[in-house]
Tab-separated table of C-alpha atoms in Angstrom:
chain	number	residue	atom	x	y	z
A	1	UNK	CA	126.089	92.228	108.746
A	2	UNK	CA	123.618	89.493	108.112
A	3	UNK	CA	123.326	86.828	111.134
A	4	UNK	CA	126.483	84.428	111.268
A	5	UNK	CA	126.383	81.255	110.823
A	6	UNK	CA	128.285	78.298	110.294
A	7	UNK	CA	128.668	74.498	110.129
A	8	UNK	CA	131.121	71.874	110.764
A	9	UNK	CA	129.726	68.723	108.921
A	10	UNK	CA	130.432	64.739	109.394
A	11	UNK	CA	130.226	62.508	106.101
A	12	UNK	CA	128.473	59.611	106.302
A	13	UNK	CA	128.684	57.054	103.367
A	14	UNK	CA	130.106	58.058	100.221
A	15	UNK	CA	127.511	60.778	98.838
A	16	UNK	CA	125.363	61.935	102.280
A	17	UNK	CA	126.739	65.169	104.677
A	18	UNK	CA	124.666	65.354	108.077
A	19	UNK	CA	125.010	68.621	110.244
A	20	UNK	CA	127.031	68.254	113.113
A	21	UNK	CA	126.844	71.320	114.776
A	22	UNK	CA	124.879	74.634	113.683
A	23	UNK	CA	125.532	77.994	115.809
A	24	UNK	CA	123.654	81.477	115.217
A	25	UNK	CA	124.399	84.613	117.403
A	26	UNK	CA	121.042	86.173	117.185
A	27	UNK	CA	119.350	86.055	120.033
A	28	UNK	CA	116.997	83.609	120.898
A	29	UNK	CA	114.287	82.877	124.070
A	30	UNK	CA	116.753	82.325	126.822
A	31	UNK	CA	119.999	83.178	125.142
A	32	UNK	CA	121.975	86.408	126.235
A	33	UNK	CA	120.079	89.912	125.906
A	34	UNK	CA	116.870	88.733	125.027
A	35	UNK	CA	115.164	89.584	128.063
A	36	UNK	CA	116.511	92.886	128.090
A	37	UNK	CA	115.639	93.773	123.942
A	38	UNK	CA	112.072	92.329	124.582
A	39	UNK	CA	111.214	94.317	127.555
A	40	UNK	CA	112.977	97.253	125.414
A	41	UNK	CA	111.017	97.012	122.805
A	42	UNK	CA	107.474	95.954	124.887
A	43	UNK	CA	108.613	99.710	126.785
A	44	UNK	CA	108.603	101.491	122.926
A	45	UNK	CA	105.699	99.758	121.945
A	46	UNK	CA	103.614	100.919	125.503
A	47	UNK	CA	105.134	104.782	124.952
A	48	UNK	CA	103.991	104.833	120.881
A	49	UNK	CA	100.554	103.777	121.688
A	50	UNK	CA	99.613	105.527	125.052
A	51	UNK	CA	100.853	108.924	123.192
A	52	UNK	CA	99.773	107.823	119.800
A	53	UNK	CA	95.957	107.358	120.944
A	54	UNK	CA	96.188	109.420	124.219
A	55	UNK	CA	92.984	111.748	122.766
A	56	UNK	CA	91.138	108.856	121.395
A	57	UNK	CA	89.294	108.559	125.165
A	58	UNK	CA	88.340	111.798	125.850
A	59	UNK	CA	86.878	112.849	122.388
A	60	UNK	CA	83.780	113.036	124.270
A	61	UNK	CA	85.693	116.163	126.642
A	62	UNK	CA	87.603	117.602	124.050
A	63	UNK	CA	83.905	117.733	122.072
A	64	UNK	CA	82.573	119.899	124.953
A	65	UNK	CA	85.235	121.995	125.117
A	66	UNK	CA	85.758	123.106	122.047
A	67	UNK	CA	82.007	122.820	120.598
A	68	UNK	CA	82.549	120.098	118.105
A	69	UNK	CA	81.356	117.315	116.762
A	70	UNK	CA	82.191	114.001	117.145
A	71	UNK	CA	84.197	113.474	113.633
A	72	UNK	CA	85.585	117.099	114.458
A	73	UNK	CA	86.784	115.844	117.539
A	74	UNK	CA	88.299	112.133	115.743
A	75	UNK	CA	90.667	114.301	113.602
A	76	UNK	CA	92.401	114.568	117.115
A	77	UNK	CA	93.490	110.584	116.895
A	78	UNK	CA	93.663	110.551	112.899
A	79	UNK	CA	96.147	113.233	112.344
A	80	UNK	CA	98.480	111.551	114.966
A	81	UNK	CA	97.609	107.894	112.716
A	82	UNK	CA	97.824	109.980	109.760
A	83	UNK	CA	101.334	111.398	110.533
A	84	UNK	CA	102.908	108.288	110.993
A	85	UNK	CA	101.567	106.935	108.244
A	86	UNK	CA	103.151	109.223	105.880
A	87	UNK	CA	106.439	109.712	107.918
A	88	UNK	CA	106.851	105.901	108.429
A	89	UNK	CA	108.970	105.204	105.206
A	90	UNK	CA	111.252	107.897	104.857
A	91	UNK	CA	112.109	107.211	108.783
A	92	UNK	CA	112.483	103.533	107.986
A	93	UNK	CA	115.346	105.228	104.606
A	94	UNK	CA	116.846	106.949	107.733
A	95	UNK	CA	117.198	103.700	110.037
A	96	UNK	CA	118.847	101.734	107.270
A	97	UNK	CA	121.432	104.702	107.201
A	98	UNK	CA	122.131	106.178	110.941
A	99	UNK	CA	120.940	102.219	112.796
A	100	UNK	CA	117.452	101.138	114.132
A	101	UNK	CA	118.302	101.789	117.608
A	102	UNK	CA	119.119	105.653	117.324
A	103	UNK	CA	116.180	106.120	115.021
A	104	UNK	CA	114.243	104.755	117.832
A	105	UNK	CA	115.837	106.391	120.395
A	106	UNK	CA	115.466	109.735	118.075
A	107	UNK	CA	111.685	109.755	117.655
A	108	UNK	CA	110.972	108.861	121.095
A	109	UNK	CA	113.038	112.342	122.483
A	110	UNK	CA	110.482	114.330	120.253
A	111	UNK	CA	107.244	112.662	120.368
A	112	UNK	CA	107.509	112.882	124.295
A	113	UNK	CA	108.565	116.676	123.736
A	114	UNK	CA	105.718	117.013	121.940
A	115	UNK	CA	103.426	114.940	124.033
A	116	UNK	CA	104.354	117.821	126.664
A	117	UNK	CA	102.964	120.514	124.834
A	118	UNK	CA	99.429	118.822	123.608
A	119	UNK	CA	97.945	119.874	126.904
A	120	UNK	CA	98.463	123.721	126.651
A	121	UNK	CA	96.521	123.544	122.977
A	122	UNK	CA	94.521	127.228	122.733
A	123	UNK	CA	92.351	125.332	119.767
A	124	UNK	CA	90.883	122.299	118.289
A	125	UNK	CA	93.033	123.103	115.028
A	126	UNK	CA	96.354	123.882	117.623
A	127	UNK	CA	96.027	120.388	118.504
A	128	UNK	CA	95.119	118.739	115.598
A	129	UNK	CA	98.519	120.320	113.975
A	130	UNK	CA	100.509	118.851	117.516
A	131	UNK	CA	99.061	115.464	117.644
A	132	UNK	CA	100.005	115.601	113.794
A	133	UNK	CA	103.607	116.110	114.824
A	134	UNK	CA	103.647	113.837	117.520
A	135	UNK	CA	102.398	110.822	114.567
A	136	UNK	CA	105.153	111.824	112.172
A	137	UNK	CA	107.460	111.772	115.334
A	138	UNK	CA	106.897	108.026	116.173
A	139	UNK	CA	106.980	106.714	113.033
A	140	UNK	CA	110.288	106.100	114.122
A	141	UNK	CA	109.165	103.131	115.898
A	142	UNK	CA	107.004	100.543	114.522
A	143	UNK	CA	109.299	99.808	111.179
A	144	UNK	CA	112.292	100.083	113.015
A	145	UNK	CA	111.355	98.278	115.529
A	146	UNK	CA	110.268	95.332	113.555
A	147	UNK	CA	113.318	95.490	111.271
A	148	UNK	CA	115.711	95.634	114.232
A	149	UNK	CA	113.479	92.187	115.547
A	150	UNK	CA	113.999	90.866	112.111
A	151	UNK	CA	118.111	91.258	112.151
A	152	UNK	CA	118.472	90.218	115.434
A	153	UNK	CA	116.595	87.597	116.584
A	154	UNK	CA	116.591	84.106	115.239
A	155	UNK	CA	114.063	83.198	112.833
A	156	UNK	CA	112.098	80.324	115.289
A	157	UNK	CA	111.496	83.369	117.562
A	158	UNK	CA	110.740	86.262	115.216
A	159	UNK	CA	106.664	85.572	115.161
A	160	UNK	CA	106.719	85.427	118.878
A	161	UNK	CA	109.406	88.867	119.329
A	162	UNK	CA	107.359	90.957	117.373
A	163	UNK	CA	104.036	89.631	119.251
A	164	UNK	CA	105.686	90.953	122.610
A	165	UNK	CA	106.233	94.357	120.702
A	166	UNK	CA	102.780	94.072	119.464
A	167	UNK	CA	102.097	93.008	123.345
A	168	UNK	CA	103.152	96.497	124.514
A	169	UNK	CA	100.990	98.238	121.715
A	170	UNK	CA	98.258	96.935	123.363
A	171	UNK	CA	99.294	97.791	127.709
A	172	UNK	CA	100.258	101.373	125.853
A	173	UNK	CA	97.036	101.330	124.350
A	174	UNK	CA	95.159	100.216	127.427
A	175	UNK	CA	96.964	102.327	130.173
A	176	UNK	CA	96.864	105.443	128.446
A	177	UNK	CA	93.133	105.219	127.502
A	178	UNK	CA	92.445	103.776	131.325
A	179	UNK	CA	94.946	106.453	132.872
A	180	UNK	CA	93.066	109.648	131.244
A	181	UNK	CA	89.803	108.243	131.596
A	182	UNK	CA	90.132	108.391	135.382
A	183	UNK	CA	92.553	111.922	135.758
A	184	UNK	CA	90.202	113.694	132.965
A	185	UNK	CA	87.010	113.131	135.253
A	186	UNK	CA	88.750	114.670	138.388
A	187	UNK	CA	91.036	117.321	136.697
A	188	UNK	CA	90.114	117.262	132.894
A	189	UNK	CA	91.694	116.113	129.689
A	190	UNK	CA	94.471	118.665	129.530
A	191	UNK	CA	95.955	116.964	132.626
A	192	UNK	CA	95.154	113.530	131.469
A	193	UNK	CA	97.255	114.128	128.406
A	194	UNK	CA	100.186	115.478	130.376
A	195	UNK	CA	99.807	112.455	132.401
A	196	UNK	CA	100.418	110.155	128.921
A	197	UNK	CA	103.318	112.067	128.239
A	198	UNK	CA	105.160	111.868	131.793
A	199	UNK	CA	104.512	107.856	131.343
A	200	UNK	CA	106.146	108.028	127.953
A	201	UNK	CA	109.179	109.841	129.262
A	202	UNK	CA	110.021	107.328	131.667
A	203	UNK	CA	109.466	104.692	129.254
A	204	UNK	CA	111.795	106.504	126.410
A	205	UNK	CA	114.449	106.506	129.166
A	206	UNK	CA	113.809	102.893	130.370
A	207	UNK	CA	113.866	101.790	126.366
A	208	UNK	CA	117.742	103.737	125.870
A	209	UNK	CA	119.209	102.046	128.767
A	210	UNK	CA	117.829	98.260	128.501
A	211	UNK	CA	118.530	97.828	124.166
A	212	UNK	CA	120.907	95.612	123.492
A	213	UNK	CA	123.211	97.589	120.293
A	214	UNK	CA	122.503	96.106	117.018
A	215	UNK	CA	125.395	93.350	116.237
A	216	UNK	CA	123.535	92.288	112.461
A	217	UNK	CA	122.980	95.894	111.311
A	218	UNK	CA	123.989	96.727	107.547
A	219	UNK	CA	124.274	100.285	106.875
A	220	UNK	CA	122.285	100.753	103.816
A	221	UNK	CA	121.714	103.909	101.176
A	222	UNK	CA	120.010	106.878	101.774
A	223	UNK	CA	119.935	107.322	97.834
A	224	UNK	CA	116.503	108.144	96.486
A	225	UNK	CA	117.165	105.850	93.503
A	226	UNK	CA	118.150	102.873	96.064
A	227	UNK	CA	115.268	103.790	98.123
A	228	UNK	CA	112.660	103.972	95.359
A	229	UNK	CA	113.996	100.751	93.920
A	230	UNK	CA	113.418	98.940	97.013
A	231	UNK	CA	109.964	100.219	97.665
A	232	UNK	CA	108.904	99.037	93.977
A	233	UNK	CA	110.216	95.907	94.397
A	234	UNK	CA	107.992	95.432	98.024
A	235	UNK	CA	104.993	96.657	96.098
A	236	UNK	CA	105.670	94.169	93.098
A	237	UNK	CA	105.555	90.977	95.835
A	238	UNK	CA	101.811	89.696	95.958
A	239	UNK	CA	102.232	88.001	98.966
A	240	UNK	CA	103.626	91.564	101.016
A	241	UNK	CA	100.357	93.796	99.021
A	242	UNK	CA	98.001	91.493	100.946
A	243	UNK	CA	99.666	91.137	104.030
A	244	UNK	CA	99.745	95.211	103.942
A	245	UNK	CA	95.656	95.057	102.821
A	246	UNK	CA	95.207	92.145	105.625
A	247	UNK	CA	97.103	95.104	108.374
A	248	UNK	CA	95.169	98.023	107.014
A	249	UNK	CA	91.695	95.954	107.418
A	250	UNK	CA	92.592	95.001	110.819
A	251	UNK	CA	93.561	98.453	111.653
A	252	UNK	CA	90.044	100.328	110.493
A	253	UNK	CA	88.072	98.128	112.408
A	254	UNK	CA	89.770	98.823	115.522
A	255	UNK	CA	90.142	102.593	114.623
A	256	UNK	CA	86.583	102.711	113.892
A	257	UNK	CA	85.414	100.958	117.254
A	258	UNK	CA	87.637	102.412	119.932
A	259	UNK	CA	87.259	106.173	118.529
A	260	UNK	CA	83.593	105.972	118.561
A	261	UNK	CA	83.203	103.381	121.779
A	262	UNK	CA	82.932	106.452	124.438
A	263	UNK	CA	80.597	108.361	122.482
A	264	UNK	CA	78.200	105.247	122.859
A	265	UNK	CA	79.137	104.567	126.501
A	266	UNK	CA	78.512	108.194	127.893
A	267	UNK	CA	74.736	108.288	125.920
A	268	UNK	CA	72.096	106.369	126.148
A	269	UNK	CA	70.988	103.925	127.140
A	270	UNK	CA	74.332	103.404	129.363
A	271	UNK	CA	75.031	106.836	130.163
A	272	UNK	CA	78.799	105.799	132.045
A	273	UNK	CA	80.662	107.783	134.038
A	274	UNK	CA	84.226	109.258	131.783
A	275	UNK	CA	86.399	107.347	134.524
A	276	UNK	CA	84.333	104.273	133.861
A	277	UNK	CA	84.800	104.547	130.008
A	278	UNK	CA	87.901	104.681	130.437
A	279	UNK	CA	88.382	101.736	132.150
A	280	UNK	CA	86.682	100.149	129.561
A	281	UNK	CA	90.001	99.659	127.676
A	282	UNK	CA	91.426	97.282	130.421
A	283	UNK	CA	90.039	94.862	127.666
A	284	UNK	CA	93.239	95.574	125.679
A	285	UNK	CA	94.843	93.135	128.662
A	286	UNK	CA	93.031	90.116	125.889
A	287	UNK	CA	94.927	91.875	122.766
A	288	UNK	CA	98.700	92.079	125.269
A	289	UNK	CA	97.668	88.077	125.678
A	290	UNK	CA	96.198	87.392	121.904
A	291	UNK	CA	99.376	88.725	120.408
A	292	UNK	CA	102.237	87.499	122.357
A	293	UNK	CA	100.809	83.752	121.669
A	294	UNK	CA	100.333	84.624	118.308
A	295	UNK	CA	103.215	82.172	117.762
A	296	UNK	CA	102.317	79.411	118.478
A	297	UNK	CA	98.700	79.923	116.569
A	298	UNK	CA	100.636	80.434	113.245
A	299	UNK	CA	102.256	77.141	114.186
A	300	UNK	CA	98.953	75.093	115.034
A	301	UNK	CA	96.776	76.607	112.011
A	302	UNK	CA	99.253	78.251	109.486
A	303	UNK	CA	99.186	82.124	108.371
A	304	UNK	CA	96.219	81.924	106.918
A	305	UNK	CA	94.493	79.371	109.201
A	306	UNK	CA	95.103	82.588	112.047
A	307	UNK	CA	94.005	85.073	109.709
A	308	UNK	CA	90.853	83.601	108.936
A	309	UNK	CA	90.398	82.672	113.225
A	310	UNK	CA	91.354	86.736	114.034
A	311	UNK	CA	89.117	88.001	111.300
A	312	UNK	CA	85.800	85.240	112.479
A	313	UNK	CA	86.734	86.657	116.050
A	314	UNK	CA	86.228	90.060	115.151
A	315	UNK	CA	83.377	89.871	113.350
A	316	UNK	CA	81.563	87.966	116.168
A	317	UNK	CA	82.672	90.401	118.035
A	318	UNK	CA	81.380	93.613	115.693
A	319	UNK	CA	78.287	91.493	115.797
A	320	UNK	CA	77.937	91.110	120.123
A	321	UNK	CA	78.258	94.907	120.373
A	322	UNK	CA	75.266	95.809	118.451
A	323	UNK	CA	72.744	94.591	121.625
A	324	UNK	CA	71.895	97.432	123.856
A	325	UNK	CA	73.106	95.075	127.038
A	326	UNK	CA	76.534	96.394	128.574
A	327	UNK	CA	77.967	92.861	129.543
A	328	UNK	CA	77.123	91.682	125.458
A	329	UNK	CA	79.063	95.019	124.208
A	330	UNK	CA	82.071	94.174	127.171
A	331	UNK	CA	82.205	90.386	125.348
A	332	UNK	CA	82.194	91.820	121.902
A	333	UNK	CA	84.985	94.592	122.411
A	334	UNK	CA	87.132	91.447	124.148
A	335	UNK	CA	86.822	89.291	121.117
A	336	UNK	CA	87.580	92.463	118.876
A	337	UNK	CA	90.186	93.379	120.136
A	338	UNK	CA	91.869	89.731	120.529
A	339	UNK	CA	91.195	88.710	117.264
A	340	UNK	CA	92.352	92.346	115.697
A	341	UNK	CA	95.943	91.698	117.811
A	342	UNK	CA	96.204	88.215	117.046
A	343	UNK	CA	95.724	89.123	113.552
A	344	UNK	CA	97.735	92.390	113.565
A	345	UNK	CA	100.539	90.515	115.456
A	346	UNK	CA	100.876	87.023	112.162
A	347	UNK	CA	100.375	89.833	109.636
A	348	UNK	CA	103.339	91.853	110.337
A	349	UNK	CA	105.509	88.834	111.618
A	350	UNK	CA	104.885	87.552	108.268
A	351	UNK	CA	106.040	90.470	106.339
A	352	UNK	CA	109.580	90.454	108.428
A	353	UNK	CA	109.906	87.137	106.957
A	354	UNK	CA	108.668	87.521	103.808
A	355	UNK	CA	111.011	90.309	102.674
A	356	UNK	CA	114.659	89.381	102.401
A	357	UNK	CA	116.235	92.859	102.027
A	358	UNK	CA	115.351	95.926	102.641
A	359	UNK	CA	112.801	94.654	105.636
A	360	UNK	CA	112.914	98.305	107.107
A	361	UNK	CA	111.440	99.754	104.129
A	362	UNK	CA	109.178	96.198	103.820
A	363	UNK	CA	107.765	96.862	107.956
A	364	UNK	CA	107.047	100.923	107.026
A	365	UNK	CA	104.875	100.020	103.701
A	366	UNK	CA	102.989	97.484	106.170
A	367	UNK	CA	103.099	100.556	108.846
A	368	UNK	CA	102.032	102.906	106.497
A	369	UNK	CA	98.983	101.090	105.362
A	370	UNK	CA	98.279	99.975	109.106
A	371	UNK	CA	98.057	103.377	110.288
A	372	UNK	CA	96.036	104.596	106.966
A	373	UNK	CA	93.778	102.011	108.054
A	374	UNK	CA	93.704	103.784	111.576
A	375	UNK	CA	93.156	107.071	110.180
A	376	UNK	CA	90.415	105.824	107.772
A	377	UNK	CA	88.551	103.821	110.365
A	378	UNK	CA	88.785	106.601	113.253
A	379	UNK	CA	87.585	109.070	110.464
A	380	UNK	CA	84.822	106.414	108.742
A	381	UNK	CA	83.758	104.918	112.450
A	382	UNK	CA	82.949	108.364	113.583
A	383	UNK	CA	81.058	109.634	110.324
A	384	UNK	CA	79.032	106.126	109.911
A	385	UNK	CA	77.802	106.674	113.834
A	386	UNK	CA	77.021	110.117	113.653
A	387	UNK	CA	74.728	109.245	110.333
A	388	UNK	CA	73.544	105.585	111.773
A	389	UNK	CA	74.544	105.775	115.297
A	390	UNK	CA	76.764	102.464	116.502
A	391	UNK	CA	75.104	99.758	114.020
A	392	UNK	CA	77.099	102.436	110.986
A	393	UNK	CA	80.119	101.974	112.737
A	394	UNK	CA	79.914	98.052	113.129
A	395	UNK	CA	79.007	97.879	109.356
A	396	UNK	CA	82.102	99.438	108.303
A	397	UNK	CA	83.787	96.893	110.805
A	398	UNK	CA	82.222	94.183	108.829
A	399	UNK	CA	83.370	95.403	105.750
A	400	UNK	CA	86.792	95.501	106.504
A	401	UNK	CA	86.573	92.250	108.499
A	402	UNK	CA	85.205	90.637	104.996
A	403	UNK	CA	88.146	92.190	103.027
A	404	UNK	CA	90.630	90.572	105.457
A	405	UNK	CA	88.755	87.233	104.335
A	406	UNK	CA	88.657	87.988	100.795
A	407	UNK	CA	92.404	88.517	100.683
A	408	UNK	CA	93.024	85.432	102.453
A	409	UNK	CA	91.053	83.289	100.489
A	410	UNK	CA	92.542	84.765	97.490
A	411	UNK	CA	96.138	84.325	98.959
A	412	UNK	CA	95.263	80.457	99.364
A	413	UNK	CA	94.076	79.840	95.305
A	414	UNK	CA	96.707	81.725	94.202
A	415	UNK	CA	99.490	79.277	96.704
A	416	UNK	CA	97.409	76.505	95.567
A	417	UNK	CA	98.164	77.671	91.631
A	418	UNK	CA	101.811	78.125	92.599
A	419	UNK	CA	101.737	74.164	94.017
A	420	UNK	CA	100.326	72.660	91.560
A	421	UNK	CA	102.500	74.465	88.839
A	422	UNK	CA	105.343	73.181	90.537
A	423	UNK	CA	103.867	69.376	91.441
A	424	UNK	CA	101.258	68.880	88.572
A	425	UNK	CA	100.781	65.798	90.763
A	426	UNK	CA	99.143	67.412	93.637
A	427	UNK	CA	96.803	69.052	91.865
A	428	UNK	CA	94.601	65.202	91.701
């Protein structure tokens, strides 16, 4: 059932009613079982990244091995992006029906079964076809997770909820690309990947046991009609079609950058160690810290003040990591990858509280372009660098990074139309 509230009122004077006292049992910062859903969820959201881009650091190794090339090799991390992406929304039909947290629950049991047969892979296609089940596997998570934020946490806290889920995105993100870096340079990628998917176990098990069960959940329809209807009526809402551009945007820079950042680090002229490009993703600690104070940025600036603040960050950033000096590439991967998780983190607060109903199938359209976006940039990133080397890959960063600004600016005429139509006076 929706959240419960209610009201007890005291008149005052013969035609004003002030609130006496207001009481909502979602959970809030502090309240009863917050602590436990938000290290939960943080737990999901490290287990879906560190399997979901477990390959993306060891292209380089899985090149060699197999004789590839480097946009061979990507198809490793964009058929895992590319999964989800298309499995997102019918597993988002499926949490409305069976409950968010046993959807979750579900898609964590196989994507860690999977996870634990990626390393015995006889061939580049073998493991494309795995890491593409794996993808469709944990696209359980992101739009259920959201939705379950979305029905059981109080509005005031939703922004900064879903920025601790976007929080653990990043550690998953960060360990798992830090973890194999390291074990693949003593023992190899096929270890390093087993490695991932022993972390994600104990994480799956960790998640079951610490969620709170769902006290605002209404069972909805698995009907296609019911289903279709609510997906056209998403799709029809301006405001959620840019926040779903703004997401995929985001989401090709980053995909671009990170699946093409080793190939740069291991050649010349820094010719690094695998264990030391690896490590190189301890930056994500900026993205665990940009998102979970995405908050309190929204409140300070607005959405789109934040957008346009993630999208100058990145671009600065995009811009730093074209110099051939290592501590100038370091800077601009740290103020990438903040302003992509800051941005990331407002976009898809803002489409839990955007859409009224039917927010599961309103957080997998916004997952589904996110992850296109990841599949598109990994793909794009790793063609533009092996035609222009890294400068191809930063200009289809910028791109993306000026389509994120385009929307926004568009989004702010088009609330300034809807203003003034409603106070001519405020348009003098």
């Amino acid at each position: 059932m929706p959240a419960a509230s209610t009201e007890a009122s005291t008149t005052v004077g013969a035609d004003s009613v002030v609130p006496a006292v207001s009481s909502d049992s979602r959970m809030a910062p502090g309240g009863p079982g917050y602590r436990r859903m938000s290290f939960a969820l943080f737990l999901a959201g490290v287990a879906t990244f560190a399997l979901l881009y477990s390959t993306q650091a060891l292209l380089p190794l899985i090149s060699g091995e197999f004789g590839v090339t480097a946009s061979d090799a990507s198809w490793t991390v964009a058929a895992a992006t590319g999964g989800l992406a298309l499995f997102v929304l019918p597993m988002s039909a499926l949490s409305e029906r069976y409950g968010r947290r046993t959807v979750m629950t579900a898609s964590l049991v196989v994507a860690v079964t999977v996870g634990m047969l990626v390393p015995f892979a006889p061939s580049l296609p073998a493991l494309v076809a795995l890491r593409a089940l794996q993808g469709a596997a944990l696209a359980g998570l992101p739009a259920s997770a959201t939705a379950y934020l979305a029905e059981e946490v109080r509005p005031r806290a939703l922004v900064t909820a879903i920025g601790l889920f976007v929080a653990g995105n990043s550690v998953g993100g960060m360990s798992g690309r830090v973890i194999t870096g390291w074990v693949a340079q003593e023992w190899g990628w096929r270890v390093a990947v087993g490695v991932i998917g022993a972390l994600a176990v104990a994480c799956a098990v960790a998640f079951r046991l610490l969620l709170p069960s769902p006290k605002h959940f209404r069972q909805g329809s698995l009907r296609p009609r019911v289903l279709a209807r609510t997906v056209r009526d998403h799709l029809a809402d301006p405001l959620l079609c840019r926040l779903y551009a703004i997401g995929a945007l985001f989401m090709t820079v980053f995909g671009g950058v990170y699946t093409v950042i080793g190939y740069r680090l291991t050649e010349q002229p820094f010719s690094l160690p695998q264990g030391i490009v690896g490590s190189i993703f301890l930056v994500y600690l900026v993205g665990t810290v940009s998102a979970s104070t995405a908050g309190r940025l929204v409140g300070r600036l607005g959405r789109r003040g934040a957008l346009y603040l993630a999208g100058g960050t990145t671009a600065t950033g995009l811009l730093l990591s074209i110099a051939d000096s290592l501590p100038l590439v370091l800077l601009g991967l740290v103020l990438i990858t903040a302003g992509f998780f800051a941005g990331h983190a407002v976009a898809s607060s803002a489409v839990s509280k955007t859409a009224t109903t039917g927010r599961a199938q309103a957080s997998a359209l916004y997952q589904s372009a996110y992850y296109i976006g990841s599949s598109a940039g990994s793909t794009a990133g790793a063609v533009a660098f092996h035609a222009g080397g890294w400068a191809g890959t930063v200009g289809v960063g910028l791109l993306a990074v000026l389509g994120v600004v385009t929307i926004t600016v568009f989004g702010s005429v088009a609330a300034a139309r809807v203003t003034a139509r409603r106070d001519p006076a405020t348009a003098h």
